Coordinates of C-alpha atoms and ligand atoms in Angstrom, one line a residue:
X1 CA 160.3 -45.5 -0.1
X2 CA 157.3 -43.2 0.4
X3 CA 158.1 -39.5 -0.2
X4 CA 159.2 -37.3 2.8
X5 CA 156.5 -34.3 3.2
X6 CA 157.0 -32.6 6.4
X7 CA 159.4 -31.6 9.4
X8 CA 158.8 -31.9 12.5
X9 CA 158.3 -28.8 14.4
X10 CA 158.9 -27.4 18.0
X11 CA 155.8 -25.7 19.4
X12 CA 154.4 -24.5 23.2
X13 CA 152.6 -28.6 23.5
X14 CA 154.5 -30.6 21.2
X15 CA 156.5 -32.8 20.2
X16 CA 155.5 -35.0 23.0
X17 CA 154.5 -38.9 23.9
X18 CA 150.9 -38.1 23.2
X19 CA 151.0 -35.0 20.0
X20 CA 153.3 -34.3 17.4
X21 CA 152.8 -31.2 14.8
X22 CA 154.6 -30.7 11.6
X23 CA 155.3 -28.2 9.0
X24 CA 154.3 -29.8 5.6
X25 CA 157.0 -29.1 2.7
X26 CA 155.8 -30.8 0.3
X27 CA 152.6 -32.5 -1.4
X28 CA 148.9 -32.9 0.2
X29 CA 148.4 -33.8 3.8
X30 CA 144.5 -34.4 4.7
X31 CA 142.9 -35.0 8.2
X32 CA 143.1 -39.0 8.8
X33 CA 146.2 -39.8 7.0
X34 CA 148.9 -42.1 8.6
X35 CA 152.5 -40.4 8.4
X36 CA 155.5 -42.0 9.6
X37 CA 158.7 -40.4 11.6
X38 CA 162.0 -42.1 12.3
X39 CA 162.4 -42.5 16.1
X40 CA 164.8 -44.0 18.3
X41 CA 163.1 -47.6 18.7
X42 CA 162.0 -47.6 15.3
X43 CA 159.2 -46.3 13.3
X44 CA 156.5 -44.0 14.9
X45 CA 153.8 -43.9 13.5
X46 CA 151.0 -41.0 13.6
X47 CA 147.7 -40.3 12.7
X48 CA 146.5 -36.4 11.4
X49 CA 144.3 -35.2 13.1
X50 CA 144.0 -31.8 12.0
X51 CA 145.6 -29.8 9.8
X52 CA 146.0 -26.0 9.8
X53 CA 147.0 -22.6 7.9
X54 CA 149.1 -20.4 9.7
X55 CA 150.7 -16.7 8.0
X56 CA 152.5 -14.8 10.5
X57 CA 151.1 -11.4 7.9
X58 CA 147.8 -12.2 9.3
X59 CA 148.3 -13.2 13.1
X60 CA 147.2 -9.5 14.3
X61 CA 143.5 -8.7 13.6
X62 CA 144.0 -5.1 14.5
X63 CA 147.4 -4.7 11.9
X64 CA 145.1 -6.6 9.3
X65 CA 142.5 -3.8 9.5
X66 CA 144.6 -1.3 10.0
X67 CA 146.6 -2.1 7.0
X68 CA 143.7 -3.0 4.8
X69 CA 140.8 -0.6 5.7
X70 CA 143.0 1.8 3.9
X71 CA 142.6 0.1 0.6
X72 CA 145.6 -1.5 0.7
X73 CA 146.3 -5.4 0.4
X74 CA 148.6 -7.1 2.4
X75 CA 149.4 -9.9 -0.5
X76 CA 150.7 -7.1 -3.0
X77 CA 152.8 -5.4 -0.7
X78 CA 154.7 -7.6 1.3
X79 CA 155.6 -11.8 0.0
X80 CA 152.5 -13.4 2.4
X81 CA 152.5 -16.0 0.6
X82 CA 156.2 -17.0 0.9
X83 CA 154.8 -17.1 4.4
X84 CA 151.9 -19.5 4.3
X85 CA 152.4 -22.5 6.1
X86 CA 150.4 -26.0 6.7
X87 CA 150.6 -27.1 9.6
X88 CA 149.6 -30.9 10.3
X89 CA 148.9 -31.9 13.9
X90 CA 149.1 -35.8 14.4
X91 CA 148.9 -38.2 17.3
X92 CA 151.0 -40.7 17.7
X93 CA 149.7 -44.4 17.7
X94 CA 152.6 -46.1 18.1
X95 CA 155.8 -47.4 18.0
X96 CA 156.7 -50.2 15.2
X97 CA 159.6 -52.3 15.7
X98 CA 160.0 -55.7 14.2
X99 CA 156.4 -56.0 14.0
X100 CA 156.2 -55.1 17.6
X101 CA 154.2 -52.4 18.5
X102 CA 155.0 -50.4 21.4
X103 CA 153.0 -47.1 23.1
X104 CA 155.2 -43.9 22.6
X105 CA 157.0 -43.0 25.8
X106 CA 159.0 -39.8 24.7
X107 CA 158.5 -37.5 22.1
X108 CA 160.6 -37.5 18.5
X109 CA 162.9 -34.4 18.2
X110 CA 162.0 -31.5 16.2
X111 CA 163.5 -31.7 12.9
X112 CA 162.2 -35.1 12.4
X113 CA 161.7 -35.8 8.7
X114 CA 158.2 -36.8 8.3
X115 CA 156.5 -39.4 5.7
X116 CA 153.5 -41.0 4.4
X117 CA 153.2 -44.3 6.0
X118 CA 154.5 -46.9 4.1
X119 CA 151.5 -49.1 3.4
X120 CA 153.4 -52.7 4.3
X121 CA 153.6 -50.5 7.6
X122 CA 150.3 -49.4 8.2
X123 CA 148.5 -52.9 7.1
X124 CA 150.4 -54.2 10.2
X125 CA 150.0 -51.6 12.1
X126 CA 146.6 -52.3 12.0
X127 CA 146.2 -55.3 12.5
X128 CA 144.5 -56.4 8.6
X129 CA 144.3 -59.9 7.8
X130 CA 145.8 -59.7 4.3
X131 CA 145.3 -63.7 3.3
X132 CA 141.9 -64.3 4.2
X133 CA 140.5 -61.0 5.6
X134 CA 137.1 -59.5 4.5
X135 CA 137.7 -56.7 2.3
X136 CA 135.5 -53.9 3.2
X137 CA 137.0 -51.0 1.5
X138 CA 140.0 -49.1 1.4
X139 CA 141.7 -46.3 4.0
X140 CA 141.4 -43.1 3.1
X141 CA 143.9 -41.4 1.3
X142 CA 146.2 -44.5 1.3
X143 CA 145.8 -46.8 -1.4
X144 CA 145.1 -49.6 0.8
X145 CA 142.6 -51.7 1.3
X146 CA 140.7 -52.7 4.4
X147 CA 141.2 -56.4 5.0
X148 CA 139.5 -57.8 8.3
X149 CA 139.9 -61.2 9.5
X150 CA 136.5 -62.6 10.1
X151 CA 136.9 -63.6 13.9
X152 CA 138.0 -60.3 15.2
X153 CA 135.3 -58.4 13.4
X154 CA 132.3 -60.5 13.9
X155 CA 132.9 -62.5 16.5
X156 CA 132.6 -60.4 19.4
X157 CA 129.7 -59.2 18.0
X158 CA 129.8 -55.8 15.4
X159 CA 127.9 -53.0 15.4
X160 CA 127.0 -50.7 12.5
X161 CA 125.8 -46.6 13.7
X162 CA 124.6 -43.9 11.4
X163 CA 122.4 -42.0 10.6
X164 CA 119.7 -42.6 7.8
X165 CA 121.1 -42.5 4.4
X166 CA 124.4 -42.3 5.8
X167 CA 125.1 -46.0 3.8
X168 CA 124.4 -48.8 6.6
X169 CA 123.2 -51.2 4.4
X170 CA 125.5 -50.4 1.3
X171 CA 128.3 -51.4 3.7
X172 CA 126.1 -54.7 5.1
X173 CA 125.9 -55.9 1.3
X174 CA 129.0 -55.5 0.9
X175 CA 130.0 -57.2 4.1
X176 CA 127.3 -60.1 2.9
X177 CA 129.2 -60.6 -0.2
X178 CA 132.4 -61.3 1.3
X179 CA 131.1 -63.6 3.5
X180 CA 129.4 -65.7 0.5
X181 CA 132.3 -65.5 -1.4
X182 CA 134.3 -67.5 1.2
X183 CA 135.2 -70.9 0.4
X184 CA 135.5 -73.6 2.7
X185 CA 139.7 -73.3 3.2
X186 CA 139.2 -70.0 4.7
X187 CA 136.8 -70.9 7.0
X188 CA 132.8 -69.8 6.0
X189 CA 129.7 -69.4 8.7
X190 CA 126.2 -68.8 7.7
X191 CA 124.6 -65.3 8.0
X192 CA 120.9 -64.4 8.9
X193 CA 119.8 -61.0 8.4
X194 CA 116.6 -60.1 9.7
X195 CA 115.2 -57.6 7.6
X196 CA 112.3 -55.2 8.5
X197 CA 112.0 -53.1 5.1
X198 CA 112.4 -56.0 2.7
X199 CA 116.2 -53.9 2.0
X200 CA 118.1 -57.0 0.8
X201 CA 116.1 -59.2 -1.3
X202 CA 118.1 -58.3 -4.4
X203 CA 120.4 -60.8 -3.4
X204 CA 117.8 -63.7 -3.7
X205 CA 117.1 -62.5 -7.3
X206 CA 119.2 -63.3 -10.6
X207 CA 121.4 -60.5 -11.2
X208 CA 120.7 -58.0 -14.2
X209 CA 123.4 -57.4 -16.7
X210 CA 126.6 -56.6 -14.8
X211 CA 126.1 -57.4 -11.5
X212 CA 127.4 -60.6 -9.8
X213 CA 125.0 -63.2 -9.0
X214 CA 124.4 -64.4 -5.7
X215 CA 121.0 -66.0 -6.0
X216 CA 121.9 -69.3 -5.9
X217 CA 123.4 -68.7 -2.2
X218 CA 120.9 -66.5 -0.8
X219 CA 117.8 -68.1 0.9
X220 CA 114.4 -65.6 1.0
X221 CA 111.8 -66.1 3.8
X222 CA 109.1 -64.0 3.6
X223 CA 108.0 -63.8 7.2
X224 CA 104.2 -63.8 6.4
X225 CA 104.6 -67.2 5.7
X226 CA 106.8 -68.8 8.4
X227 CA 105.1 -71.2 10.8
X228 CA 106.5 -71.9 14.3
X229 CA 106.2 -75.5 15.0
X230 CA 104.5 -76.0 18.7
X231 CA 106.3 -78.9 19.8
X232 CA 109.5 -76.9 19.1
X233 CA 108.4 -74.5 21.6
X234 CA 110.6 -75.2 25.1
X235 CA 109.7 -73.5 27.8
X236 CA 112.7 -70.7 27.5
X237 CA 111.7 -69.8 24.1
X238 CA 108.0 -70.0 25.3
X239 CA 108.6 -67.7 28.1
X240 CA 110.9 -65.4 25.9
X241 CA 107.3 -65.1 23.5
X242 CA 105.1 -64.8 26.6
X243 CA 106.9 -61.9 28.4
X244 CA 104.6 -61.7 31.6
X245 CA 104.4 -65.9 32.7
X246 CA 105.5 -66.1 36.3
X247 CA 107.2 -69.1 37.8
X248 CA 104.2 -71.5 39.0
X249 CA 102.7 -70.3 35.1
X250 CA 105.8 -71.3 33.8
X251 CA 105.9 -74.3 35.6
X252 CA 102.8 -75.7 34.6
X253 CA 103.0 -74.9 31.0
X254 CA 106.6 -76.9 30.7
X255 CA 104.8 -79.6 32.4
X256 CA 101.6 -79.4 30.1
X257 CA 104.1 -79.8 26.7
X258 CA 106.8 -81.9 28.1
X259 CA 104.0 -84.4 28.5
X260 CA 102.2 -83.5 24.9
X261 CA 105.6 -84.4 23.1
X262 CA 106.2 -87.7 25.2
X263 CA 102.9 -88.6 23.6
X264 CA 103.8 -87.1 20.2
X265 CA 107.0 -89.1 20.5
X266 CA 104.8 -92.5 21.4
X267 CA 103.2 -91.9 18.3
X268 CA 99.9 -89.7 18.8
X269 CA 101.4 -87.4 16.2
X270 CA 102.7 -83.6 16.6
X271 CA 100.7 -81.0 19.0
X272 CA 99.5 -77.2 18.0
X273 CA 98.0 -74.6 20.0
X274 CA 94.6 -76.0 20.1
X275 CA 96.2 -79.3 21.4
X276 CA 98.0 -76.9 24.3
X277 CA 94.6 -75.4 25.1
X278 CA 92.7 -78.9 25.3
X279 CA 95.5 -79.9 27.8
X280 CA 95.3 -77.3 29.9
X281 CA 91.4 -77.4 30.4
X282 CA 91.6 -80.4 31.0
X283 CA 94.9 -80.7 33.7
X284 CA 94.4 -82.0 37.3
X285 CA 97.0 -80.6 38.9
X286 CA 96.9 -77.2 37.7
X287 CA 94.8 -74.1 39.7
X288 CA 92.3 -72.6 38.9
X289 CA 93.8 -68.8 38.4
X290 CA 96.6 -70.6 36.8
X291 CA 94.0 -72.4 34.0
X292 CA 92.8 -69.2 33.1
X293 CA 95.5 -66.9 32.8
X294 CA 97.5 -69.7 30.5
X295 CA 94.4 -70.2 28.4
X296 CA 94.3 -66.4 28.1
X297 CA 98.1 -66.1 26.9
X298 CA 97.3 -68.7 24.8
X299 CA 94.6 -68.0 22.3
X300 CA 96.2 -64.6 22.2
X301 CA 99.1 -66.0 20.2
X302 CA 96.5 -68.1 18.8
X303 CA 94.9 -65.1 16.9
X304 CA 98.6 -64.6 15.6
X305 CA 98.2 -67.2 13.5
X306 CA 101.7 -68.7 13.2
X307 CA 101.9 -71.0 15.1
X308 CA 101.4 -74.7 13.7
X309 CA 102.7 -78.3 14.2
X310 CA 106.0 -78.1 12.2
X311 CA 108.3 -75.0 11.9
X312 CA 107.9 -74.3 7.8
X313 CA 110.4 -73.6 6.8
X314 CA 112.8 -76.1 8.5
X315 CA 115.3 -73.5 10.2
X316 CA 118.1 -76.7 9.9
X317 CA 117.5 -76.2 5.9
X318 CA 117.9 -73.0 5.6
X319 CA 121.0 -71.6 7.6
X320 CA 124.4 -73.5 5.8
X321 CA 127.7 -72.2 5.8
X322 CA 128.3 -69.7 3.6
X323 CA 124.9 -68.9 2.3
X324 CA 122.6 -66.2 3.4
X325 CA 119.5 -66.5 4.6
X326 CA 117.0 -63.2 4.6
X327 CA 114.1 -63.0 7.2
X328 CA 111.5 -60.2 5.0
X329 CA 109.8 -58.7 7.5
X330 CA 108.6 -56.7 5.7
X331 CA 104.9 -57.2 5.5
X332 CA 104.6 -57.9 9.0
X333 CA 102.4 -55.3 10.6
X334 CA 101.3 -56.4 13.8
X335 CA 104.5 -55.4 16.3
X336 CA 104.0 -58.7 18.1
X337 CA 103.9 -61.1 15.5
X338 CA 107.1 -59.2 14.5
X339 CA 109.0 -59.7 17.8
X340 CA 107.7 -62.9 18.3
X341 CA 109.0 -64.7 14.8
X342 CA 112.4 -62.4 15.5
X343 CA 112.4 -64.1 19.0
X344 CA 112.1 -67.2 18.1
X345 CA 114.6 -67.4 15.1
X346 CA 117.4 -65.7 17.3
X347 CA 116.1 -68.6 20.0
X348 CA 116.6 -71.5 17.8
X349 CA 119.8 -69.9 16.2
X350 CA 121.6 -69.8 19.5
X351 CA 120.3 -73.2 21.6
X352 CA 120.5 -74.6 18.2
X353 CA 124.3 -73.6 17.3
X354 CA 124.9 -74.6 21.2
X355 CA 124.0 -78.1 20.5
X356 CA 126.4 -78.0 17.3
X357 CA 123.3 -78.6 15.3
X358 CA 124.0 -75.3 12.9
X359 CA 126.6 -73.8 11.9
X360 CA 128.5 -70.6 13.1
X361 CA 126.3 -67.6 12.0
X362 CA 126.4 -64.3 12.4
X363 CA 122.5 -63.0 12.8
X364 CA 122.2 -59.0 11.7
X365 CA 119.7 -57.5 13.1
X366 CA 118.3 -54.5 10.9
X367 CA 116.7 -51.7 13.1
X368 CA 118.5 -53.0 16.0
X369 CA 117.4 -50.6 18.4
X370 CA 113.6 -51.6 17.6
X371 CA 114.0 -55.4 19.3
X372 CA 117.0 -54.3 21.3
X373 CA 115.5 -50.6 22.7
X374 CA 117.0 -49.3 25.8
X375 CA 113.7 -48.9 27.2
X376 CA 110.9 -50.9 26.2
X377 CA 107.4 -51.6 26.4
X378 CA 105.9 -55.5 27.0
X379 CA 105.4 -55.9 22.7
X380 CA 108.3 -54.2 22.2
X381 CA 110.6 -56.3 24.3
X382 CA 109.9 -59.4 23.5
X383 CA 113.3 -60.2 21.6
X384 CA 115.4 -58.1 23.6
X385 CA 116.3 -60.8 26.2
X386 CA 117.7 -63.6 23.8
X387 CA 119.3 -60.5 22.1
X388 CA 121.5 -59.5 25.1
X389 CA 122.0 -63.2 26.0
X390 CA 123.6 -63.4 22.5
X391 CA 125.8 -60.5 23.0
X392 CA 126.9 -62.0 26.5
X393 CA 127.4 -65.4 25.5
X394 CA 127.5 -65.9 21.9
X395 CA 130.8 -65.4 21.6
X396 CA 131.8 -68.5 23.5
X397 CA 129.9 -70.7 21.1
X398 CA 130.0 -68.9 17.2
X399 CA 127.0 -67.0 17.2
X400 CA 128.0 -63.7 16.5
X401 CA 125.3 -60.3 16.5
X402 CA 125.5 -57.5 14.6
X403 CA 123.5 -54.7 15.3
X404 CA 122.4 -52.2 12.6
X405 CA 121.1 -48.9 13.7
X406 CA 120.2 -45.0 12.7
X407 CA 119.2 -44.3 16.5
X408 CA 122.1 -45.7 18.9
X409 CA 120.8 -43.5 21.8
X410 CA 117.6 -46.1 22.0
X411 CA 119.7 -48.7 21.3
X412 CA 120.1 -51.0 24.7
X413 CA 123.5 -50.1 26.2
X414 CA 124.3 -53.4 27.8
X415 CA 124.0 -55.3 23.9
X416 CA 125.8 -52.1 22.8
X417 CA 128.8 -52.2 25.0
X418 CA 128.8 -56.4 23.9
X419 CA 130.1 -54.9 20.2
X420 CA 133.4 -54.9 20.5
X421 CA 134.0 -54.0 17.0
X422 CA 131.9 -50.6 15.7
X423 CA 131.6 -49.4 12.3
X424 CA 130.6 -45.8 12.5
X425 CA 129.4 -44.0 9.4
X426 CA 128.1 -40.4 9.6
X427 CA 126.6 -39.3 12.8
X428 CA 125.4 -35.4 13.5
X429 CA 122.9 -35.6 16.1
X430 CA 124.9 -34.7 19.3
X431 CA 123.0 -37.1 21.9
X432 CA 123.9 -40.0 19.0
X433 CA 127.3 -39.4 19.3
X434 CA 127.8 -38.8 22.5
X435 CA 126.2 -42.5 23.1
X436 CA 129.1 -43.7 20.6
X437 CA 131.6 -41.9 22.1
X438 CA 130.6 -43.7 25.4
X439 CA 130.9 -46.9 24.1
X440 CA 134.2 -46.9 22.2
X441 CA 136.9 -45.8 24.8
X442 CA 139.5 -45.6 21.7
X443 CA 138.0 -42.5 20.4
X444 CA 139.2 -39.6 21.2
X445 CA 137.5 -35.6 20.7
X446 CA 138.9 -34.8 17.5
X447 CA 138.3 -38.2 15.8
X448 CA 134.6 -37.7 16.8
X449 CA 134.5 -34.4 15.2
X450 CA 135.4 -35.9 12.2
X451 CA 132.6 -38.5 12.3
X452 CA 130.3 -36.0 11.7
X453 CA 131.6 -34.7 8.8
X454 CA 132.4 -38.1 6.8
X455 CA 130.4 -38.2 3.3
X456 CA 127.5 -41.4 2.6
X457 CA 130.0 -44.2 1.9
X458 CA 133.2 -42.9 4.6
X459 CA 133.1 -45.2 7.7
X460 CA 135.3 -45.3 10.5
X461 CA 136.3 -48.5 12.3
X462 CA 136.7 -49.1 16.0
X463 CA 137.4 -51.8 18.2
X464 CA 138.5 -55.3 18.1
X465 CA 139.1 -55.6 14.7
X466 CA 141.8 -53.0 14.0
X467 CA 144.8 -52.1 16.6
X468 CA 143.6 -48.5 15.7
X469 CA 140.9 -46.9 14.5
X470 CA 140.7 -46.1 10.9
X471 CA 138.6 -44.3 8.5
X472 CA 137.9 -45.6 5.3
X473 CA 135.8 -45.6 1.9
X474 CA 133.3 -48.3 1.7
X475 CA 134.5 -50.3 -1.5
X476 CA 131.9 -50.2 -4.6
X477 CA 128.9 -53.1 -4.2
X478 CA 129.4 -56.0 -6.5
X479 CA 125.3 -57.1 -5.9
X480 CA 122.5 -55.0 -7.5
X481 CA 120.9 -52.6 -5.8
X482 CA 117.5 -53.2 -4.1
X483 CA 114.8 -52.8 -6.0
X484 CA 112.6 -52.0 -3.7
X485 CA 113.6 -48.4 -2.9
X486 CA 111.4 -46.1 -4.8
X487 CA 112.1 -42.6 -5.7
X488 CA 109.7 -40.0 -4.4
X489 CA 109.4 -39.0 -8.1
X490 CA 108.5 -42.7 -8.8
X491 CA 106.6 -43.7 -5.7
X492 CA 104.0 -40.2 -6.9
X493 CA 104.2 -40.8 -10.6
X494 CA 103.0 -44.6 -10.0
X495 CA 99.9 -43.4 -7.2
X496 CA 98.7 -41.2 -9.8
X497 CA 99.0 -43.7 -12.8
X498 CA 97.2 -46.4 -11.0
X499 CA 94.2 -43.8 -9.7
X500 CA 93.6 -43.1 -13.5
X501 CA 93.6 -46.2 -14.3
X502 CA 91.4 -47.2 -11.5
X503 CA 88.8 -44.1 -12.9
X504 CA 89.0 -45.2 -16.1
X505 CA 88.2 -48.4 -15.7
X506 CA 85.4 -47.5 -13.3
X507 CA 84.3 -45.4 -16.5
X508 CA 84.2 -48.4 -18.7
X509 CA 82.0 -49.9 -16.1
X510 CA 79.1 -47.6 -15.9
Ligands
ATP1 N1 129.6 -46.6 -0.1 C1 128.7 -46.1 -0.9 N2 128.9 -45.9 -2.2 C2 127.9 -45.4 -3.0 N3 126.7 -45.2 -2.6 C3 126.4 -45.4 -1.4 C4 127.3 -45.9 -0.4 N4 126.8 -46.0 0.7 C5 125.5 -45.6 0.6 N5 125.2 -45.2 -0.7 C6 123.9 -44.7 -1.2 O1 123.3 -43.9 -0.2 C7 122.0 -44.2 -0.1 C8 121.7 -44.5 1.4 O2 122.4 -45.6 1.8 P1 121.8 -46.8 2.7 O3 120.4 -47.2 2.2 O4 122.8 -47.8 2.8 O5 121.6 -46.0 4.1 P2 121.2 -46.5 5.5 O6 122.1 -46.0 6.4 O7 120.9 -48.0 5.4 O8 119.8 -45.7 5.7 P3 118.5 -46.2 6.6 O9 118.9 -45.9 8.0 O10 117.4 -45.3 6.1 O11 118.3 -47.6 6.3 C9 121.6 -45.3 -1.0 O12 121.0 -44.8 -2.2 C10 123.0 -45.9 -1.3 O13 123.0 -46.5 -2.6
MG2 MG1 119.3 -49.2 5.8

């Protein structure tokens, strides 16, 4: 039995349906802890909200000067402290009953005893999955951990808001290792994070001393060297790549390589670019204006150079149930080649998973609101449109999204509202959180407040995957950490090692 710490108190606004306060007698209370009360249809329980200090010595400013300014001190003439109370103000959730949860319809009587949930409780209460559930961390101030089952987080699509160094990718690795740790019984899908700083190669290298290894289930692209094959090309993903083709454009070009791959498929081998150009100059049917403007659109992805007769590497190869498969990004430069290769792999993830030819995934998009921006320009937009097709349909056939992002104000709304599960880490900038606020009806003013006070590694979590939302501690990585983030201290120290070296050795020369 969990130990009683409070009593329900009588006050101007509660007890009622939708606030309870109590006087805490004993132990700690925090802000964000679950307590329990006895009520007439069985357990209620309540979330803290807030907790205060009230003395009834120090309710009047003016007697508190008065009394004071004259050198006096309250505490060592009258027993203030005897009179020091802590006051905890909760909101009920619910009403437990059997497993049955029902909303509270009438308030509890004052003189309630109150408790800290009982953790066999709260785990139902909330909805964890405590067989096969993903364990992300554990609730604060409860010794219990976060278990979510793997359909009603990801797939509805998730998305992950803070801001920068507030621990986004901590939490995604340690996400990624419970997804690879999955065997087959519980049920595994693939994962394909597309990565734009180069954050999570660590995983595709041999763990140092310590660290567990998950190498041998991580597959590393770097996206410098990926080649889209031509004849893979449909006309939607074409038209997804090429953002400005209008309809008679667009009908033409479909023509032009539906009839290159019935001759690659009558054996005149596979088609590229060049083969796409030679058509079109030399096409009947087609006009004029038409000729020109297609040629134009495409030696401009010619100059991309990545596009080529096979797709290397095979996309079928490397997305598998429970493996993950990193998309580098980052020594991309050129905006468009970047949209264009996250385009196409979110393209063939989707109609390719449609056809049942690849397995469930669940495609992360790092920097989500740079493919997915609420308002965009022609290069920057390229992906957005598979993106929110995705969000709007995905579900239906196991391709799941999650969004990753520091700036959820230029984050696209529509793909936004799609997440029906949100992981919120700490947020201060007010437009950010209003944004959040907007798209998670659950949350209510005071939980927001507490959003932006939650330390790097404290998350709160909204939405489809929890009955409530719950704050918790990110549990401690199992993976090594990237080495790819530099210190400041390092990043300096190794610019001036190598410009020495560089004079030096210019030295040596003369
Ligand atoms: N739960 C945690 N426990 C311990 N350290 C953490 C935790 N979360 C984050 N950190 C540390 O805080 C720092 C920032 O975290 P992280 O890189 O995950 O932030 P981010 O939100 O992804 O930032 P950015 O938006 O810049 O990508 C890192 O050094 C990381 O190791
Ligand atoms: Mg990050």
């Amino acid at each position: 039995m969990n130990e009683e710490i409070g009593t329900v108190i009588s006050g101007l606004e509660s007890p009622s349906p939708s606030s309870v306060d109590f006087v805490v007698t004993s132990g700690v209370i925090h802000r964000g802890m679950f307590v329990e009360l006895d009520y007439s249809e069985g357990t209620m329980i309540c979330l803290v909200n807030d907790v205060v200090k009230t003395n009834r010595y120090f309710e009047r400013a003016e007697s508190v000067k008065e009394f004071e300014s004259q050198g006096k001190k309250l505490f060592e003439q009258f027993p203030t402290e005897e009179w020091e109370f802590l006051i905890a103000k909760t909101r009920p959730l619910g009403v437990f009953s059997k497993k049955l949860v029902k909303r509270p319809s009438f308030p509890p009587s004052p003189g309630t005893k109150v408790k800290i949930a009982d953790n066999k409780h709260l785990e139902q209460f909330l909805g964890f999955d405590l067989e096969t559930g993903l364990e992300l961390g554990k609730v604060e101030y409860h010794d219990l951990d976060v278990k979510l089952n793997l359909s009603s987080l990801l797939k509805k699509h998730l998305a992950v808001l803070a801001l920068s160094g507030g621990g986004k990718s901590y939490l995604m690795s340690v996400l990624f290792e419970e997804l690879l740790e999955r065997n087959q019984e519980q049920g595994r899908i693939a994962t394909v994070v597309l990565d734009p700083h180069g954050e999570y190669s660590s995983f595709a290298e041999p763990a140092e001393q310590g660290k567990k290894d998950f190498s041998s289930k991580t597959n590393l692209v770097k996206a410098e060297k990926v080649k889209i094959g031509v004849p893979k090309l449909s006309i939607g993903i074409l038209s997804g790549i090429i953002p400005g083709l209008s309809s008679a454009q667009k009908r033409d070009l479909g023509r032009i390589i539906s009839n290159l791959n019935v001759e690659m498929r009558r054996g005149l081998g596979a088609f590229d670019l060049k083969d796409v150009q030679t058509a079109i100059a030399g096409d009947k049917d087609m006009k004029e204006n038409t000729k020109i403007a297609l040629l134009g659109w495409i030696s401009h992805l010619e100059e991309l150079k990545l596009f080529s007769k096979a797709d290397s590497p095979s996309i079928s190869d490397l997305v598998e149930p429970g493996k993950l498969t990193i998309i580098d990004l980052s020594n991309i430069i050129n905006v468009k080649k970047k949209q264009i290769i996250v385009s196409y792999f979110a393209q063939r993830l989707f109609y390719d998973r449609r056809k049942k030819l690849l397995p469930p995934f669940l495609l992360v998009l790092e920097e989500a609101h740079q493919f997915i921006p609420e308002r965009a320009g022609k290069d920057t937009a390229i992906a957005k449109g598979i993106m929110r097709t995705i969000a709007r349909e995905g579900r239906k056939f196991g391709a799941s999204l999650c969004l990753v992002s520091q700036r959820p104000i230029q984050l696209d709304t529509t793909a936004l509202s799609q997440c029906n599960t949100k992981i919120i880490l700490r947020i201060t900038n007010p437009y950010d959180l209003d944004h959040v606020a907007k798209s998670a009806e659950a949350l209510d003013r005071r939980s927001l407040d507490m959003i932006t006070s939650l330390r790097v590694g404290e998350a709160l979590i909204v939405g489809e995957a929890v009955s409530f939302p719950v704050f918790f501690k990110v549990r401690e990585k199992k993976s090594q950490d990237s080495k790819h983030e530099v210190s400041l201290e390092d990043a300096g120290r190794r610019f001036e090692e190598s410009k020495k070296q560089n004079e030096e050795e210019a030295k040596e020369f003369l």
